Coordinates of C-alpha atoms in Angstrom, one line a residue:
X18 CA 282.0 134.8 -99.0
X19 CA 283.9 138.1 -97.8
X20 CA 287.5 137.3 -96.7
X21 CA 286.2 138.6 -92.8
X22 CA 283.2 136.1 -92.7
X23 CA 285.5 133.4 -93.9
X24 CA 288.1 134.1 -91.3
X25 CA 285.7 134.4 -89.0
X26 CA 284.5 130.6 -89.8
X27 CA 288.3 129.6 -89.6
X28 CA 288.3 130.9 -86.4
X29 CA 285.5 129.2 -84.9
X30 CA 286.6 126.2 -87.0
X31 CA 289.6 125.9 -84.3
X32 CA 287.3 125.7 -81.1
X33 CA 286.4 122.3 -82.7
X34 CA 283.5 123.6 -85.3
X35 CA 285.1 121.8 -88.4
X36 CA 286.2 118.8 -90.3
X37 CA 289.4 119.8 -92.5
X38 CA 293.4 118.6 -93.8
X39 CA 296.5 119.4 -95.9
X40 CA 300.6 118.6 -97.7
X41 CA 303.2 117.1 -95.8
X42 CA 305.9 119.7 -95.6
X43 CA 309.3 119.8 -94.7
X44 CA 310.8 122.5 -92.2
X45 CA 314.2 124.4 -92.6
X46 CA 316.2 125.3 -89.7
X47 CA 320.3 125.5 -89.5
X48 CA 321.7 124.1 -86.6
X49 CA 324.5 126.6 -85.4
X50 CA 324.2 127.4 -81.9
X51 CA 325.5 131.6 -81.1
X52 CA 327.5 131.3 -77.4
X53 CA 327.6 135.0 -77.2
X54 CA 325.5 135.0 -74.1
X55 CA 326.1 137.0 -71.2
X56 CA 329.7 137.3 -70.7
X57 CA 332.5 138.4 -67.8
X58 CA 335.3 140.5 -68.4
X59 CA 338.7 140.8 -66.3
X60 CA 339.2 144.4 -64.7
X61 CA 343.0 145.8 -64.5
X62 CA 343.2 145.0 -60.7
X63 CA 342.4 141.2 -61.7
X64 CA 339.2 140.9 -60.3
X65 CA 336.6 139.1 -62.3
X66 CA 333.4 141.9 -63.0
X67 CA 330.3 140.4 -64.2
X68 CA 328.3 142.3 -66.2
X69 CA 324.8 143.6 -65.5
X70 CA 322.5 142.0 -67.7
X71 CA 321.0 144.6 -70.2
X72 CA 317.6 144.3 -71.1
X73 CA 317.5 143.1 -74.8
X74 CA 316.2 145.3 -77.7
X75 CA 314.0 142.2 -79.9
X76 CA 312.8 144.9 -82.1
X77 CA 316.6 145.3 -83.3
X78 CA 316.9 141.3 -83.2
X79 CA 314.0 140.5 -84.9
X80 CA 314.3 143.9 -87.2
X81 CA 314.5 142.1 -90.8
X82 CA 310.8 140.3 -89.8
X83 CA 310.0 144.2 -88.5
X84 CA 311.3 145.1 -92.2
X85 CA 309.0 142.5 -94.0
X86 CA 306.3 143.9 -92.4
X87 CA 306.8 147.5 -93.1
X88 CA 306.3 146.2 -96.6
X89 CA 303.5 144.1 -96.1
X90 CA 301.4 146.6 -94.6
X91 CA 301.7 149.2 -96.6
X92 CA 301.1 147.3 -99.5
X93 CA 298.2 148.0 -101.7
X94 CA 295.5 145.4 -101.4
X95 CA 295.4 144.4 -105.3
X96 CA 296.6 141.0 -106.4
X97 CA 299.2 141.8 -108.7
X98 CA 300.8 144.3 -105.8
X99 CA 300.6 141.3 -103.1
X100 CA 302.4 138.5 -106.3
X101 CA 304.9 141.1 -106.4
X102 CA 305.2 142.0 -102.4
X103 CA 306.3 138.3 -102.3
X104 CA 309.4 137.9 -104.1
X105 CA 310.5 141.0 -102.2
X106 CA 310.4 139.8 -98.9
X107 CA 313.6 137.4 -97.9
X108 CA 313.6 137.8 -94.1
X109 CA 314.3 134.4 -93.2
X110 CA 315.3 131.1 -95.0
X111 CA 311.8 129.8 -94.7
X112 CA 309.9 132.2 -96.8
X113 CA 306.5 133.5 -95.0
X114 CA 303.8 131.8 -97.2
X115 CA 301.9 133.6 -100.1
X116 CA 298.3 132.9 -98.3
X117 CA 300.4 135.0 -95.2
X118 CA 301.4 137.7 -96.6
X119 CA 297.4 138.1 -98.9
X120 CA 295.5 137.4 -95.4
X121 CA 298.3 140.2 -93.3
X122 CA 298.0 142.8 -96.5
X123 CA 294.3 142.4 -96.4
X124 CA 293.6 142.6 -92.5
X125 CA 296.6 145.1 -92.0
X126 CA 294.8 147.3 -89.5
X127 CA 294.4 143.8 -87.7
X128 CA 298.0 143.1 -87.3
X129 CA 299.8 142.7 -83.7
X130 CA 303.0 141.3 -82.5
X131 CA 304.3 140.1 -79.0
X132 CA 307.0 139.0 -77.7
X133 CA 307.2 135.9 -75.0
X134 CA 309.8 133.6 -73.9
X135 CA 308.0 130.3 -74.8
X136 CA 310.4 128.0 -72.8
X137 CA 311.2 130.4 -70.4
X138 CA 315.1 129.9 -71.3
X139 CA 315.4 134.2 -70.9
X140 CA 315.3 134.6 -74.6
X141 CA 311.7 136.0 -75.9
X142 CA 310.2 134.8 -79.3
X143 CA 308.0 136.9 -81.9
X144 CA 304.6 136.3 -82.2
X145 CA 302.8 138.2 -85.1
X146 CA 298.6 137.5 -85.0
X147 CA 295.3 139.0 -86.1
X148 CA 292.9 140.1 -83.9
X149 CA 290.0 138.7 -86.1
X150 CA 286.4 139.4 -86.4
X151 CA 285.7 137.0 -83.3
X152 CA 287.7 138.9 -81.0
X153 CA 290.4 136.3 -80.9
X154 CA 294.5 136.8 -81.6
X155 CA 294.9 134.0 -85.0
X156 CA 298.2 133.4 -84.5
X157 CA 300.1 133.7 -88.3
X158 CA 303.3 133.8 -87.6
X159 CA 306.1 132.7 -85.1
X160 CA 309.7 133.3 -84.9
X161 CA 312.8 132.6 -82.4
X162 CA 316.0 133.2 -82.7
X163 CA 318.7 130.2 -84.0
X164 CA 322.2 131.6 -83.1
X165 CA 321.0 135.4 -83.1
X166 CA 319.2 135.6 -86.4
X167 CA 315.5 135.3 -87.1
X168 CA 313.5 132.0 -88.0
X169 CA 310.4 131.7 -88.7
X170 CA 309.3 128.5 -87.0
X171 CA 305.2 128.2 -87.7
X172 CA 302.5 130.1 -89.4
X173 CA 298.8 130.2 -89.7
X174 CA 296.6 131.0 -92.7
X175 CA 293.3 130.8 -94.8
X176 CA 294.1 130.5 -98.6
X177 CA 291.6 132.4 -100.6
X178 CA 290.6 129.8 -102.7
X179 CA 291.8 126.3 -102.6
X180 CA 290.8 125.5 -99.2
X181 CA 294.6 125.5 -97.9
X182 CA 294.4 125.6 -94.1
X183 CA 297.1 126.4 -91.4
X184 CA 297.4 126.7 -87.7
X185 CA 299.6 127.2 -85.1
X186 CA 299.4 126.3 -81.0
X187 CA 301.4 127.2 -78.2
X188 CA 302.0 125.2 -75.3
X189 CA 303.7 125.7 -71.9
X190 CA 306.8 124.5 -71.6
X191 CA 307.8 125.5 -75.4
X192 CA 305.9 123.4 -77.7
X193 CA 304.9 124.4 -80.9
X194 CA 302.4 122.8 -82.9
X195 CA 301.8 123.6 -86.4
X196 CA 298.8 121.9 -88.5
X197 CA 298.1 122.1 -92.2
X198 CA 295.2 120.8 -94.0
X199 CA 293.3 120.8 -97.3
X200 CA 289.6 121.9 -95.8
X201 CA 288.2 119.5 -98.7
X202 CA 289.2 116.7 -97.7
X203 CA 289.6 116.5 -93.4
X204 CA 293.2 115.0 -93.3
X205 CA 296.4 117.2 -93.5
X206 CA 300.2 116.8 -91.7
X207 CA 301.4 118.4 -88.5
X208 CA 304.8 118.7 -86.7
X209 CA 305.0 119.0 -83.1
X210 CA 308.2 121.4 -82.2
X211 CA 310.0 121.9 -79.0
X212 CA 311.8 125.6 -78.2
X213 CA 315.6 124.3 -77.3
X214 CA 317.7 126.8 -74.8
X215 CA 320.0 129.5 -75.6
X216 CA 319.2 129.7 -79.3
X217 CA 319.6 126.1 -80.9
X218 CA 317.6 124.6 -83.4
X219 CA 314.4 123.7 -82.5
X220 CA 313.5 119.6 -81.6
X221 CA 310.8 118.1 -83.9
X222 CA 309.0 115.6 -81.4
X223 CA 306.7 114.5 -83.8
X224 CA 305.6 114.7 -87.4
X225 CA 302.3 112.6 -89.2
X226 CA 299.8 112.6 -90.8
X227 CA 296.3 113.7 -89.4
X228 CA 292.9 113.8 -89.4
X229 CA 291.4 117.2 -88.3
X230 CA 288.7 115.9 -85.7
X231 CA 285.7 118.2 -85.2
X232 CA 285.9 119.3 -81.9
X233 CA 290.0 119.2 -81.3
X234 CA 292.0 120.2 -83.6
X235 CA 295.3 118.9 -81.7
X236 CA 293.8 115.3 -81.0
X237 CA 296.3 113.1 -83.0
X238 CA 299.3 115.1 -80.6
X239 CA 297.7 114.5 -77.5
X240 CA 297.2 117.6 -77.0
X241 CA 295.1 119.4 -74.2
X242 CA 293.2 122.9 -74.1
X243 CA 294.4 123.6 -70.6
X244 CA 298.1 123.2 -71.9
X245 CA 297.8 126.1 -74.3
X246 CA 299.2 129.4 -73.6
X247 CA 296.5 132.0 -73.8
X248 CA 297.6 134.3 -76.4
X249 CA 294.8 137.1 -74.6
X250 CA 297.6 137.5 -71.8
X251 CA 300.4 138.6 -74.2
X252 CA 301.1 142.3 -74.4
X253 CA 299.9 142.7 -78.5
X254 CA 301.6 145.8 -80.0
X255 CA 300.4 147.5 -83.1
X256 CA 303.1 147.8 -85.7
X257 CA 304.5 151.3 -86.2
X258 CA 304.0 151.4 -89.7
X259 CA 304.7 154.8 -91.7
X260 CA 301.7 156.3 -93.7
X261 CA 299.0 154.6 -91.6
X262 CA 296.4 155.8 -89.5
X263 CA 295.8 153.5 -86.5
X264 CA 292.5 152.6 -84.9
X265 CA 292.1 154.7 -81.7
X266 CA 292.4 152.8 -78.2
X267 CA 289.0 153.4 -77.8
X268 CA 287.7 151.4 -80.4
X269 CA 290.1 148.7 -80.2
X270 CA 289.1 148.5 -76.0
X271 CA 287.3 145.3 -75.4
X272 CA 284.9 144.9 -73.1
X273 CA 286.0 141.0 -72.2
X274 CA 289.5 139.4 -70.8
X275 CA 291.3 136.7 -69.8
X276 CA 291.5 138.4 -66.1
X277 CA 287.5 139.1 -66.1
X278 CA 287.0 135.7 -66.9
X279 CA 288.8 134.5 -64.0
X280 CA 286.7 136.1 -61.8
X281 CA 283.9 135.0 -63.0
X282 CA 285.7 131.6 -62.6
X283 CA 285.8 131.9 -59.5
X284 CA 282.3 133.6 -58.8
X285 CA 280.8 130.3 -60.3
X286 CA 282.8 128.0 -58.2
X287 CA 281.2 129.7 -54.7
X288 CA 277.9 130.1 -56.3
X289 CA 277.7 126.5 -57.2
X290 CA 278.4 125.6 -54.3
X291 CA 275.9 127.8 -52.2
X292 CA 273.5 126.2 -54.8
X293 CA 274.2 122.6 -53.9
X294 CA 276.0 122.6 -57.2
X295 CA 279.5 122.4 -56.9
X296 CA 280.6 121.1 -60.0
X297 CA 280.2 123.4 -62.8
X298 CA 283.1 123.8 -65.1
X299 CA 283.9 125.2 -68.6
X300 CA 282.2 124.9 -71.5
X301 CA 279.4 122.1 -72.2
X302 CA 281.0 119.6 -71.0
X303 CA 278.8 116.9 -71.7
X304 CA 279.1 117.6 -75.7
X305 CA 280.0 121.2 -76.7
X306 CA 277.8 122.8 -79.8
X307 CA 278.7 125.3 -82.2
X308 CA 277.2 128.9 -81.8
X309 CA 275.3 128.5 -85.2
X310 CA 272.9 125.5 -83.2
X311 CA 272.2 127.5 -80.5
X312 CA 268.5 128.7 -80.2
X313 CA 266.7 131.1 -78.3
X314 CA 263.1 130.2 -76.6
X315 CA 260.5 132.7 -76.3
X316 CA 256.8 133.0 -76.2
X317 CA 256.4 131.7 -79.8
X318 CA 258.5 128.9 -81.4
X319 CA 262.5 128.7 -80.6
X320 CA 264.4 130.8 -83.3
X321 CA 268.1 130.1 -84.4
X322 CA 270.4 132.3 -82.3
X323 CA 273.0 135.0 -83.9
X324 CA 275.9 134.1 -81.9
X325 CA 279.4 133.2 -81.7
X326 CA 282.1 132.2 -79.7
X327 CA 284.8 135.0 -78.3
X328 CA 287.1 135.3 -76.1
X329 CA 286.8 139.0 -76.2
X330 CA 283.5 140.0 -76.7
X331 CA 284.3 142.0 -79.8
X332 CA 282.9 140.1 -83.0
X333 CA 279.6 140.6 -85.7
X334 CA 277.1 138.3 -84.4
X335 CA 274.3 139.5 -82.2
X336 CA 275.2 137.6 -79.7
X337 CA 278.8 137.4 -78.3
X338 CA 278.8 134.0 -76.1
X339 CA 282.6 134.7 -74.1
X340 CA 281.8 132.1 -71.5
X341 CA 279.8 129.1 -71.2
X342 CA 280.0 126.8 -68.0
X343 CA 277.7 123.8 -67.2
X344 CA 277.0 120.8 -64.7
X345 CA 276.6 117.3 -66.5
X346 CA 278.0 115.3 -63.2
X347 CA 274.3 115.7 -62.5
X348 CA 272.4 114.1 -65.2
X349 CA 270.0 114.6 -66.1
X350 CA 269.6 117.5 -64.0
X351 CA 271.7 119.7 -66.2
X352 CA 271.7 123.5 -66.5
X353 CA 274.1 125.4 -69.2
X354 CA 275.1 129.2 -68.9
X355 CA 276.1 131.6 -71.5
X356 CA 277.4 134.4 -71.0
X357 CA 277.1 137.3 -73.8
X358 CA 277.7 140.8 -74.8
X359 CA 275.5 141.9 -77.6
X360 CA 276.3 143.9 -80.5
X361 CA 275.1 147.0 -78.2
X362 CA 277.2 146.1 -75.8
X363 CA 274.9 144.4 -73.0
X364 CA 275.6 141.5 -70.9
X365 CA 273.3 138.7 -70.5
X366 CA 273.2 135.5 -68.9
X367 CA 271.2 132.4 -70.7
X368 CA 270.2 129.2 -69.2
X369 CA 269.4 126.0 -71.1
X370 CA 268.5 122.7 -69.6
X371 CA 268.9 121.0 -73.0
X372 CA 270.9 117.2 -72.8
X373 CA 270.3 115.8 -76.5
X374 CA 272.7 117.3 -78.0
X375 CA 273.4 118.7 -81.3
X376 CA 270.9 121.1 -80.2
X377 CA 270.7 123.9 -77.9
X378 CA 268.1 125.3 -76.7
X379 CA 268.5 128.7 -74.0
X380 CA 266.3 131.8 -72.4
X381 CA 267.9 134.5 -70.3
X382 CA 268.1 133.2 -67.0
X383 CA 265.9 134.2 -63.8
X384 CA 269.2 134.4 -61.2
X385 CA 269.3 137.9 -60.5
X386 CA 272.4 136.9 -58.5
X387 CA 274.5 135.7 -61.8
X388 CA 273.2 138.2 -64.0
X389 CA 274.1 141.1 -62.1
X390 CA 277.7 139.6 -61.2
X391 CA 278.3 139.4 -65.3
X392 CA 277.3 142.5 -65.8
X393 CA 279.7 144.2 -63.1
X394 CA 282.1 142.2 -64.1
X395 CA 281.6 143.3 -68.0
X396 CA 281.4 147.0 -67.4
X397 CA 284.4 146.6 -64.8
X398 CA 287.4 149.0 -66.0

């Protein structure tokens, strides 16, 4: 399989597609804790002046992972160039993982960083990601700063062969998760971090063993979906990167977002209602189905639908499902949308009525109403 179609699959894997697990491993962060904060000084008249805060420059604080990367993406895409791209790279005392540094050499053009305070203590952390085939930002790498020097807290990966999984989740409040796995075998080890204050080493609230579940990846944490930061409202950067041509903004433009798709959040919600049905929400909530058991009813016999999930609408499949919202509080009297952009760029709206599960069955739907509200919504600058 091509390294894109197997990311791709990774991807999907963490909406709950899969069954994977992994190595217990053992993080390394110092403890010092830098108090060179914000500071006042003493004026020669005696008064006390505080100083205006100055807005920080994280490229310069974060500048030896800006370094690594540099290398990493210029490297050449051979294997014996990537075995010895690793030893070079010493940007923080735990060492980005081999499987990292093939999957960011090999999907350079893919590369983006941001830079978010996580626990909102007025210190911003570095998120490095890949905007995959799906249209989704993997998150591969994630860094704060422990008494003003880089760390590199959590990572995610595909291993090329081996079946070597990792994963990392944000949560509000600043909690990290970070899951590893062995996709053989379905169990693996996670650590649950917390983001401390003002630069201290990070709080592990919890570290097992797991078992990745097929439809929640974060189940032995406790974890919920609607707890997770959504990485689609960061503002992603490209990395400046000598001696490479960057795609245009143009073709890196997609045509769904994370503010479209509250609208159409809230479009449903008074639609329902003026429907007498009030209580659709997200996803198939009476037992969500991958994209590969969705199929399409015509005329002749149903045929298997080219889709996948996205968040973005930019992916390979025919069929780019970014929404799905359904009704199960009234079953049996169920009806499931989709919403998707095709690979030519137009929206459509399918229904399905299915409630056995497994299987999904859909056909474009008759409501001019919804249809035309997903369309303005997708062609909506």
């Amino acid at each position: 399989m091509k390294r894109k179609e197997k990311l791709g699959a990774f991807i999907l894997l963490l909406a709950g597609l899969i069954t994977v697990g992994c190595s217990k491993r053992t993080p390394r962060h110092s403890s010092q804790l830098n108090n060179s904060s914000e500071t006042s000084s003493i004026s020669s008249s005696g008064k006390k002046v505080t100083k205006k805060e100055v807005k920080k420059d994280y490229k310069k604080l974060y500048q030896p992972i800006f370094e690594d990367y540099q290398k990493i993406l210029t490297s050449p895409k051979d294997t014996a160039s990537i075995a010895s791209l690793y030893q070079s790279l010493q940007a923080t005392e735990r060492q980005i993982n081999s499987w990292a540094v093939e999957n960011a050499v090999k999907q350079a053009d893919e590369m983006r960083y941001a830079f978010a305070d996580l626990n909102n203590d007025g210190i911003e952390e570095l998120l490095i990601a890949d905007l995959n085939v799906s249209g989704k930002y993997f998150l591969t790498g994630l860094y704060y700063l422990q008494a003003g020097k880089p760390v590199l807290l959590a990572e995610g990966f595909v291993a090329g062969h081996g079946g070597a999984r990792n994963a990392t989740l944000v949560y509000k409040g600043g909690e990290v998760l970070e899951l590893s796995w062995s996709s053989g075998t379905g169990q693996g080890y996670g650590t649950l971090y917390q983001l401390n204050a003002k630069q201290e080493q990070v709080t592990i609230l919890q570290e097992k063993e797991i078992q990745i579940q097929a439809n929640d990846i974060a189940a032995d944490f406790g974890k919920n979906a609607s707890d997770q930061i959504d990485l689609r409202g960061l503002d992603w950067q490209e990395f400046e990167v000598s001696g490479r041509t960057t795609k245009s903004e143009t073709q890196l433009k997609a045509p769904w977002n994370a503010n479209k798709s509250a609208k159409l959040e809230a479009f449903i919600k008074d639609w329902g209602e003026k429907l007498g049905q009030p209580n659709y929400q997200k996803g198939i909530v009476g037992g969500d189905v991958g994209a590969d058991h969705l199929y399409i009813l015509g005329d002749g016999p149903s045929e298997k639908m080219n889709a996948e999930y996205t968040d973005t609408g930019l992916g390979n499949a025919q069929y780019r499902i970014v929404e799905r919202y359904s009704n199960w509080d009234k079953y049996p009297d169920v009806h499931s949308y989709f919403f998707a952009i095709t690979n030519t760029g137009e929206p459509i709206v399918f229904h399905s009525d299915t409630t056995n599960g497994g299987q999904m069955y859909l056909k474009p739907t008759e409501n001019a109403e919804l249809q035309a509200e997903f369309k303005r919504l997708v062609e909506e600058e």
